[in-house]
Coordinates of C-alpha atoms and ligand atoms in Angstrom, one line a residue:
X8 CA 15.6 27.8 -19.0
X9 CA 12.3 25.5 -18.2
X10 CA 11.4 22.5 -19.8
X11 CA 7.9 22.0 -20.7
X12 CA 5.5 18.8 -19.8
X13 CA 2.5 17.9 -20.0
X14 CA 2.2 16.0 -16.8
X15 CA 4.9 15.9 -14.3
X16 CA 4.7 12.6 -11.4
X17 CA 6.8 13.9 -8.0
X18 CA 7.6 10.8 -6.3
X19 CA 8.9 7.3 -7.7
X20 CA 7.6 4.8 -5.4
X21 CA 4.9 2.3 -6.7
X22 CA 2.3 4.8 -6.9
X23 CA 4.1 7.5 -9.1
X24 CA 5.1 4.8 -11.4
X25 CA 1.7 3.6 -11.5
X26 CA 0.3 6.8 -12.6
X27 CA 3.0 7.3 -14.9
X28 CA 2.2 3.8 -16.6
X29 CA -1.5 4.7 -16.8
X30 CA -1.8 8.2 -17.9
X31 CA 1.3 6.5 -20.9
X32 CA -1.3 3.5 -21.3
X33 CA -3.8 6.6 -22.3
X34 CA -1.3 7.8 -24.6
X35 CA -0.1 10.7 -22.4
X36 CA 3.5 10.4 -22.8
X37 CA 5.1 13.9 -22.9
X38 CA 5.5 13.3 -18.7
X39 CA 8.3 13.7 -16.7
X40 CA 8.7 11.8 -13.3
X41 CA 10.8 13.5 -10.4
X42 CA 11.9 11.2 -7.3
X43 CA 14.5 12.8 -4.9
X44 CA 16.4 9.0 -4.8
X45 CA 16.4 5.5 -7.0
X46 CA 13.1 4.7 -7.7
X47 CA 11.3 2.5 -4.7
X48 CA 13.3 4.5 -2.1
X49 CA 10.6 5.2 0.3
X50 CA 8.3 2.6 1.1
X51 CA 8.4 0.9 -1.5
X52 CA 11.7 -1.2 -1.9
X53 CA 10.9 -3.2 2.2
X54 CA 7.0 -3.7 1.4
X55 CA 6.3 -7.6 1.6
X56 CA 4.2 -7.2 -1.5
X57 CA 0.6 -8.6 -0.3
X58 CA -1.8 -7.9 -2.9
X59 CA -5.3 -9.3 -1.6
X60 CA -9.1 -9.5 -2.8
X61 CA -10.4 -9.2 0.4
X62 CA -12.7 -6.0 1.2
X63 CA -15.5 -4.8 2.3
X64 CA -16.2 -2.7 -0.7
X65 CA -16.8 -3.1 -4.0
X66 CA -14.7 0.0 -5.3
X67 CA -12.3 -0.3 -3.2
X68 CA -11.9 -4.0 -3.9
X69 CA -11.5 -2.5 -8.0
X70 CA -8.8 -0.7 -6.7
X71 CA -7.8 -4.4 -5.5
X72 CA -8.8 -6.5 -8.6
X73 CA -7.2 -3.8 -10.9
X74 CA -4.0 -3.0 -9.4
X75 CA -2.8 -6.7 -9.9
X76 CA -4.1 -5.9 -13.3
X77 CA -1.7 -3.5 -13.7
X78 CA 1.6 -4.9 -12.6
X79 CA 0.3 -8.1 -15.4
X80 CA 0.8 -5.9 -17.6
X81 CA 3.3 -3.9 -17.3
X82 CA 5.0 -7.6 -16.9
X83 CA 4.2 -8.2 -20.0
X84 CA 5.1 -4.9 -21.6
X85 CA 8.4 -4.7 -20.1
X86 CA 9.6 -7.7 -19.7
X87 CA 10.3 -7.5 -16.1
X88 CA 9.3 -10.3 -13.4
X89 CA 6.6 -8.4 -11.0
X90 CA 7.4 -11.9 -9.5
X91 CA 4.2 -12.7 -8.5
X92 CA 3.2 -15.7 -6.3
X93 CA -0.2 -16.7 -6.2
X94 CA -0.7 -18.5 -3.1
X95 CA -4.8 -17.5 -2.2
X96 CA -5.2 -15.8 1.1
X97 CA -8.1 -17.0 4.3
X98 CA -8.8 -13.8 6.5
X99 CA -9.6 -15.8 10.0
X100 CA -13.1 -15.7 11.8
X101 CA -13.5 -16.2 15.5
X102 CA -15.8 -14.0 16.2
X103 CA -19.7 -15.3 15.1
X104 CA -20.2 -11.2 13.9
X105 CA -16.8 -11.7 11.6
X106 CA -17.8 -14.9 9.8
X107 CA -21.6 -13.2 9.3
X108 CA -19.8 -9.8 7.7
X109 CA -17.1 -12.1 5.5
X110 CA -20.5 -14.3 4.7
X111 CA -22.4 -10.9 3.6
X112 CA -19.4 -10.6 0.9
X113 CA -20.7 -13.1 -1.2
X114 CA -23.0 -11.9 -3.5
X115 CA -20.3 -8.3 -3.9
X116 CA -17.9 -11.3 -5.2
X117 CA -20.0 -12.5 -7.5
X118 CA -21.1 -9.5 -9.1
X119 CA -17.5 -9.0 -9.1
X120 CA -15.9 -12.1 -10.7
X121 CA -13.8 -12.8 -8.1
X122 CA -14.2 -16.3 -6.9
X123 CA -14.4 -16.1 -3.0
X124 CA -15.9 -18.4 -0.6
X125 CA -16.0 -18.8 2.9
X126 CA -14.4 -22.3 4.4
X127 CA -14.6 -24.5 7.5
X128 CA -11.9 -25.2 10.1
X129 CA -11.4 -28.2 8.3
X130 CA -10.8 -27.5 4.8
X131 CA -8.6 -24.3 6.4
X132 CA -6.6 -27.3 8.1
X133 CA -6.0 -28.9 4.4
X134 CA -4.9 -25.8 2.8
X135 CA -2.4 -24.5 5.8
X136 CA -1.6 -27.6 7.7
X137 CA 0.7 -25.1 10.4
X138 CA -2.1 -23.4 11.6
X139 CA -4.1 -24.3 15.1
X140 CA -7.7 -24.2 14.5
X141 CA -8.8 -23.2 18.1
X142 CA -11.2 -21.2 18.0
X143 CA -11.5 -20.5 14.4
X144 CA -14.9 -20.6 13.1
X145 CA -14.4 -20.3 9.3
X146 CA -12.0 -18.4 7.0
X147 CA -12.3 -16.1 4.1
X148 CA -10.5 -17.8 1.2
X149 CA -9.4 -15.3 -1.9
X150 CA -7.5 -18.1 -4.1
X151 CA -6.3 -15.1 -6.5
X152 CA -4.7 -13.8 -4.1
X153 CA -1.0 -13.1 -3.1
X154 CA 2.6 -11.0 -3.4
X155 CA 4.2 -9.4 -5.5
X156 CA 8.1 -8.4 -5.4
X157 CA 7.7 -4.7 -5.2
X158 CA 10.5 -3.3 -6.4
X159 CA 10.4 -5.9 -9.9
X160 CA 6.6 -4.3 -9.8
X161 CA 8.1 -0.8 -10.0
X162 CA 10.4 -0.8 -12.5
X163 CA 7.9 -3.0 -14.7
X164 CA 5.9 -0.1 -14.3
X165 CA 8.3 2.7 -14.9
X166 CA 10.2 0.7 -18.2
X167 CA 6.6 -0.1 -19.3
X168 CA 6.0 4.1 -19.1
X169 CA 9.5 4.5 -20.5
X170 CA 9.8 2.9 -23.3
X171 CA 5.6 4.6 -24.6
X172 CA 7.7 8.2 -24.1
X173 CA 7.8 8.8 -20.4
X174 CA 11.0 10.7 -19.2
X175 CA 12.1 9.8 -15.6
X176 CA 14.5 12.4 -13.6
X177 CA 16.3 9.9 -10.5
X178 CA 18.4 11.6 -7.4
X179 CA 16.4 15.0 -8.3
X180 CA 14.3 16.6 -5.0
X181 CA 11.6 18.5 -5.9
X182 CA 12.7 22.3 -3.7
X183 CA 10.1 23.6 -4.6
X184 CA 6.0 24.1 -6.6
X185 CA 4.1 27.2 -7.5
X186 CA 1.5 27.9 -8.9
X187 CA 2.4 30.7 -11.6
X188 CA -0.6 33.2 -12.5
X189 CA -1.5 31.2 -16.1
X190 CA -2.6 27.9 -13.6
X191 CA 0.2 26.4 -14.7
X192 CA 2.3 25.0 -12.5
X193 CA 6.4 24.9 -11.7
X194 CA 8.4 23.0 -10.5
X195 CA 12.0 23.6 -9.0
X196 CA 14.3 20.0 -9.0
X197 CA 18.3 20.1 -8.0
X198 CA 18.4 23.8 -10.1
X199 CA 16.2 22.2 -13.0
X200 CA 13.4 24.1 -13.7
X201 CA 10.0 22.1 -15.5
X202 CA 6.1 23.5 -15.8
X203 CA 3.4 21.6 -16.3
X204 CA -0.5 22.1 -16.1
X205 CA -0.5 18.8 -14.9
X206 CA 0.8 18.3 -11.5
X207 CA 1.2 14.8 -9.5
X208 CA 2.2 14.6 -6.2
X209 CA 2.8 10.7 -5.0
X210 CA 5.1 11.4 -2.1
X211 CA 3.6 9.9 0.6
X212 CA 4.4 11.3 3.6
X213 CA 6.9 13.6 2.5
X214 CA 3.5 15.0 -0.1
X215 CA 2.1 17.3 3.8
X216 CA 5.4 19.4 3.6
X217 CA 5.7 19.2 0.1
X218 CA 2.2 21.3 0.0
X219 CA 2.5 23.1 3.2
X220 CA 3.9 26.3 1.0
X221 CA 0.6 26.2 -1.0
X222 CA -1.1 26.9 1.8
X223 CA -2.3 23.2 1.7
X224 CA -2.7 21.2 5.1
X225 CA -3.2 17.9 3.8
X226 CA -2.8 16.0 6.8
X227 CA -0.7 13.0 5.7
X228 CA 1.5 11.0 8.6
X229 CA 4.2 7.7 9.1
X230 CA 3.9 5.1 11.2
X231 CA 5.7 2.8 12.5
X232 CA 5.2 -0.9 11.0
X233 CA 6.8 -4.3 11.8
X234 CA 7.6 -7.5 9.4
X235 CA 9.7 -10.7 10.5
X236 CA 11.2 -12.8 8.4
X237 CA 11.7 -16.2 9.7
X238 CA 14.8 -18.7 9.1
X239 CA 13.2 -21.8 6.8
X240 CA 12.1 -24.8 8.3
X241 CA 12.6 -28.3 6.9
X242 CA 8.5 -29.1 6.8
X243 CA 8.2 -25.9 5.1
X244 CA 11.0 -27.2 2.5
X245 CA 8.9 -30.3 2.5
X246 CA 5.4 -28.9 1.8
X247 CA 5.5 -29.2 -2.4
X248 CA 3.3 -25.7 -2.7
X249 CA 2.8 -22.6 -1.0
X250 CA 1.0 -21.9 1.8
X251 CA -1.6 -19.2 1.6
X252 CA -1.1 -15.6 3.3
X253 CA -3.4 -15.8 6.5
X254 CA -4.4 -12.8 7.9
X255 CA -6.0 -13.3 11.3
X256 CA -7.2 -10.4 13.8
X257 CA -6.5 -12.2 16.7
X258 CA -3.2 -11.2 16.2
X259 CA -3.4 -8.8 14.5
X260 CA -1.4 -9.1 11.2
X261 CA -0.5 -11.4 8.1
X262 CA 1.6 -14.3 8.3
X263 CA 2.5 -15.9 5.1
X264 CA 5.2 -18.4 3.3
X265 CA 8.5 -16.6 2.4
X266 CA 11.1 -18.7 1.1
X267 CA 11.2 -21.5 3.1
X268 CA 10.7 -19.6 5.8
X269 CA 7.9 -17.1 6.9
X270 CA 7.2 -13.3 6.6
X271 CA 4.9 -11.9 9.8
X272 CA 3.1 -8.3 9.5
X273 CA 2.4 -7.0 12.8
X274 CA -0.4 -4.0 13.5
X275 CA 0.7 -3.0 16.9
X276 CA -2.3 -2.3 19.0
X277 CA -0.5 1.1 20.2
X278 CA 1.6 1.9 17.6
X279 CA 3.8 4.5 17.0
X280 CA 4.2 7.2 14.8
X281 CA 7.4 8.5 13.7
X282 CA 8.7 12.4 12.7
X283 CA 4.8 14.1 12.8
X284 CA 6.7 17.4 13.1
X285 CA 8.7 17.1 10.2
X286 CA 10.7 14.3 7.8
X287 CA 14.3 15.0 8.4
X288 CA 15.9 16.1 5.3
X289 CA 18.8 13.6 5.2
X290 CA 16.3 10.8 5.6
X291 CA 15.9 8.5 2.4
X292 CA 16.2 5.2 2.5
X293 CA 16.7 3.8 6.0
X294 CA 14.9 1.8 8.0
X295 CA 13.7 2.2 11.3
X296 CA 14.9 0.3 14.0
X297 CA 13.1 -2.5 15.5
X298 CA 11.7 -2.9 18.7
X299 CA 10.7 -6.7 19.1
X300 CA 9.9 -5.8 22.9
X301 CA 6.7 -3.8 21.6
X302 CA 5.4 -6.7 19.5
X303 CA 5.7 -9.7 22.0
X304 CA 1.9 -10.1 22.9
X305 CA 1.4 -10.0 19.2
X306 CA 4.1 -12.7 18.1
X307 CA 3.4 -15.0 21.2
X308 CA 0.0 -15.4 19.8
X309 CA 1.4 -15.3 16.4
X310 CA 3.0 -18.4 18.0
X311 CA 0.4 -19.7 19.2
X312 CA -1.8 -19.5 16.3
X313 CA 1.2 -20.9 13.9
X314 CA 3.1 -22.8 16.8
X315 CA 5.4 -24.1 14.2
X316 CA 7.0 -20.2 14.3
X317 CA 8.2 -21.2 17.7
X318 CA 11.0 -23.4 15.8
X319 CA 12.2 -20.7 13.8
X320 CA 14.6 -18.3 14.3
X321 CA 13.7 -14.2 13.5
X322 CA 16.0 -14.0 10.4
X323 CA 14.9 -10.4 9.3
X324 CA 13.1 -7.7 11.7
X325 CA 12.8 -4.5 9.0
X326 CA 10.8 -1.5 11.0
X327 CA 9.6 0.9 8.2
X328 CA 7.8 4.1 8.1
X329 CA 4.2 3.9 6.4
X330 CA 2.2 6.1 5.2
X331 CA -2.1 7.1 6.9
X332 CA -4.4 9.4 6.9
X333 CA -6.6 10.2 9.5
X334 CA -9.7 8.0 8.2
X335 CA -7.3 5.6 6.5
X336 CA -8.3 6.0 3.5
X337 CA -5.2 6.7 0.4
X338 CA -5.9 10.4 -1.0
X339 CA -5.9 9.8 -4.8
X340 CA -7.7 12.8 -7.0
X341 CA -7.7 17.0 -8.0
X342 CA -7.5 19.4 -5.3
X343 CA -10.3 21.8 -5.8
X344 CA -8.7 24.6 -4.6
X345 CA -5.9 24.3 -6.6
X346 CA -6.6 23.2 -9.9
X347 CA -4.5 21.1 -11.9
X348 CA -2.8 20.0 -8.4
X349 CA -3.6 16.4 -8.2
X350 CA -2.6 14.0 -5.5
X351 CA -1.7 9.8 -5.5
X352 CA -0.3 10.3 -1.8
X353 CA -1.2 8.0 2.0
X354 CA -1.1 4.6 1.0
X355 CA -0.6 2.8 3.3
X356 CA -1.7 -0.6 0.8
X357 CA 0.3 0.5 -1.8
X358 CA 1.2 -2.6 -2.8
X359 CA -2.1 -3.9 -2.7
X360 CA -4.0 -0.7 -4.7
X361 CA -1.4 1.1 -6.4
X362 CA -1.7 -0.2 -9.5
X363 CA -5.3 0.3 -9.7
X364 CA -4.8 3.7 -8.0
X365 CA -3.2 4.5 -11.3
X366 CA -5.3 3.7 -13.5
X367 CA -8.3 5.4 -11.6
X368 CA -5.9 8.8 -11.0
X369 CA -5.3 8.7 -14.8
X370 CA -8.7 8.2 -16.5
X371 CA -9.8 10.5 -13.7
X372 CA -7.0 13.4 -15.5
X373 CA -7.8 12.4 -19.4
X374 CA -11.3 12.0 -19.0
X375 CA -12.3 14.5 -16.3
X376 CA -13.7 12.1 -14.6
X377 CA -13.2 9.2 -12.1
X378 CA -13.9 6.3 -14.2
X379 CA -16.5 5.3 -11.2
X380 CA -17.5 6.6 -7.7
X381 CA -15.1 6.6 -5.1
X382 CA -16.1 9.5 -3.0
X383 CA -13.8 7.9 -0.1
X384 CA -10.9 8.9 -1.7
X385 CA -11.2 12.4 -2.8
X386 CA -8.6 15.3 -1.4
X387 CA -11.4 17.8 -0.6
X388 CA -12.4 15.2 2.5
X389 CA -10.1 17.2 3.9
X390 CA -10.3 20.5 3.0
X391 CA -11.6 21.9 6.8
X392 CA -7.5 22.2 8.6
X393 CA -7.6 19.3 11.1
X394 CA -5.0 20.0 14.2
X395 CA -1.9 17.7 14.0
X396 CA -2.5 16.0 17.1
X397 CA -5.9 15.2 16.1
X398 CA -4.8 13.9 12.5
X399 CA -2.0 11.9 14.2
X400 CA -4.7 10.3 17.0
X401 CA -7.1 9.4 14.0
X402 CA -3.8 6.7 12.7
X403 CA -2.6 6.0 15.0
X404 CA -6.3 4.4 15.8
X405 CA -6.7 3.0 12.3
X406 CA -3.6 1.7 12.3
X407 CA -4.2 -0.3 15.9
X408 CA -8.0 -1.1 15.0
X409 CA -5.8 -4.2 12.3
X410 CA -8.0 -6.9 11.0
X411 CA -11.0 -5.3 13.3
X412 CA -14.7 -6.5 11.6
X413 CA -16.6 -5.0 10.1
X414 CA -14.9 -2.3 8.5
X415 CA -15.9 -0.4 5.3
X416 CA -12.7 1.5 4.4
X417 CA -9.6 0.2 3.1
X418 CA -7.4 -2.9 4.7
X419 CA -4.6 -3.0 6.2
X420 CA -2.6 -4.8 3.8
Ligands
FAD516 C1 7.3 -3.2 6.8 C2 6.2 -3.0 5.7 C3 5.0 -3.7 5.0 C4 3.9 -3.5 4.3 N1 4.1 -4.2 3.6 C5 3.1 -4.2 2.7 C6 2.6 -5.2 1.7 O1 2.4 -6.3 2.2 N2 1.2 -4.8 1.1 C7 1.2 -3.3 0.9 O2 -0.2 -3.1 0.5 N3 1.2 -2.3 1.0 C8 2.6 -2.6 2.1 N4 3.3 -1.8 3.0 C9 3.2 -0.3 2.4 C10 3.1 0.2 1.7 O3 4.8 -0.4 2.1 C11 3.3 1.7 0.7 O4 1.7 1.5 0.7 C12 4.0 1.5 -0.1 O5 4.8 0.8 -0.9 C13 3.8 3.6 -0.4 O6 3.9 3.4 -2.0 P1 4.0 5.4 -3.1 O7 4.6 4.9 -4.2 O8 2.8 5.8 -2.4 O9 5.2 6.1 -1.0 P2 6.4 5.8 -1.6 O10 7.4 3.9 -2.1 O11 7.3 5.6 0.0 O12 7.1 6.9 -2.6 C14 7.4 8.4 -2.5 C15 8.4 8.7 -3.6 O13 8.8 10.2 -3.1 C16 9.6 10.3 -3.0 N5 10.1 11.9 -3.0 C17 9.6 12.2 -1.2 N6 9.9 13.6 -1.5 C18 10.5 13.9 -2.5 C19 10.8 15.2 -3.6 N7 10.2 16.6 -2.4 N8 11.1 14.8 -4.6 C20 10.8 14.0 -5.9 N9 10.4 12.7 -4.7 C21 10.7 13.0 -3.5 C22 10.6 9.2 -1.6 O14 11.8 9.4 -2.2 C23 10.0 7.8 -2.6 O15 10.3 7.1 -3.6 C24 4.6 -1.8 3.7 C25 5.0 -1.2 4.3 C26 6.2 -1.4 5.6 C27 6.4 -0.2 5.9

């Protein structure tokens, strides 16, 4: 017998749980989230958790702002710590056009009410004593940035939604979705059947294959992404405060403090896609084999920028799949050709934007209109089919652009 819910979310990563929480906050609690594995089992569990406010676009920056606010509310609601470390961030400029682009954002941040300033190399050194400022002209400083524990944040969202009445079904892979004659949706998961008027697909790089049987070819693909955690260093231990996260377009990558060591995220100039023909059915929450050889040039630049990195060993090297759309933006909103079907997938900065995306989509579902215009994320932008080759090439080129400026779209994490 089928069970009916007002809304069903598929996928229990930070984005699916954010949507479930957003709906619950708006009084929509006759809801079910279905996860094939455990919550966070996709990309969420191995993310660095970096959350920045830096963006070239006010509407996208609003997603960042609302994400941190949402995680804080979920923490207060649930008592589950989201592990926020407010470290601030520095985004380095080594080219005049980078500095000019950062400077041009000052009025935007004033309007948004977010602390933001341009700092000179001397101030950078004070904020981050381990940095080599050679060639640096200045940096954008966003002091309210930091990082959360992605697993803690996801569980806080899930627990808060659950305490308001939402249900969560784990270890239930969705096998098929189908639109019924009355326009409602049927979802089959491990022999169980569910029906709903509102179906939200938050399955990241699994979404493409899930939607193909409906005749929807959503060009979402997985790319490999590395992060490296180093051993502790005595001088970090002695610091007494937590270093800001640094994003450097030259590496290109980000470096932040992790414990008394460092965490380095690299955006390779020649990235690799992963299983673009289809995600292996047995793939769960595994990591991919790391390939540090590929990152050597980037790591050498990182060691030049932070000489202390040459004095610490690699503790962990993670290579995880990361979801990309060809234009680097998430896919968030209704699919017009299939009423009642909503997307919340395609996030490669899903920790930084997930909480805000859940709020944005919930407002849209409940009120019938989005809370503000954000055309760049609308699923209908991919209504015209793309070849797999073109889509993957564009995903890779977005990834490879790293922290290049100016960019008028979603930042990399
Ligand atoms: C190494 C690394 C570091 C990163 N660091 C950062 C960072 O610092 N900051 C940041 O913002 N982002 C970071 N990211 C990106 C971030 O991890 C993702 O953007 C985010 O986790 C995406 O969340 P999601 O909920 O969309 O997807 P996922 O977490 O992948 O969740 C999708 C869920 O759908 C489930 N699912 C799939 N198919 C089915 C099915 N048939 N039935 C039921 N359930 C299904 C999966 O099991 C999974 O749990 C990083 C990524 C990597 C790889």
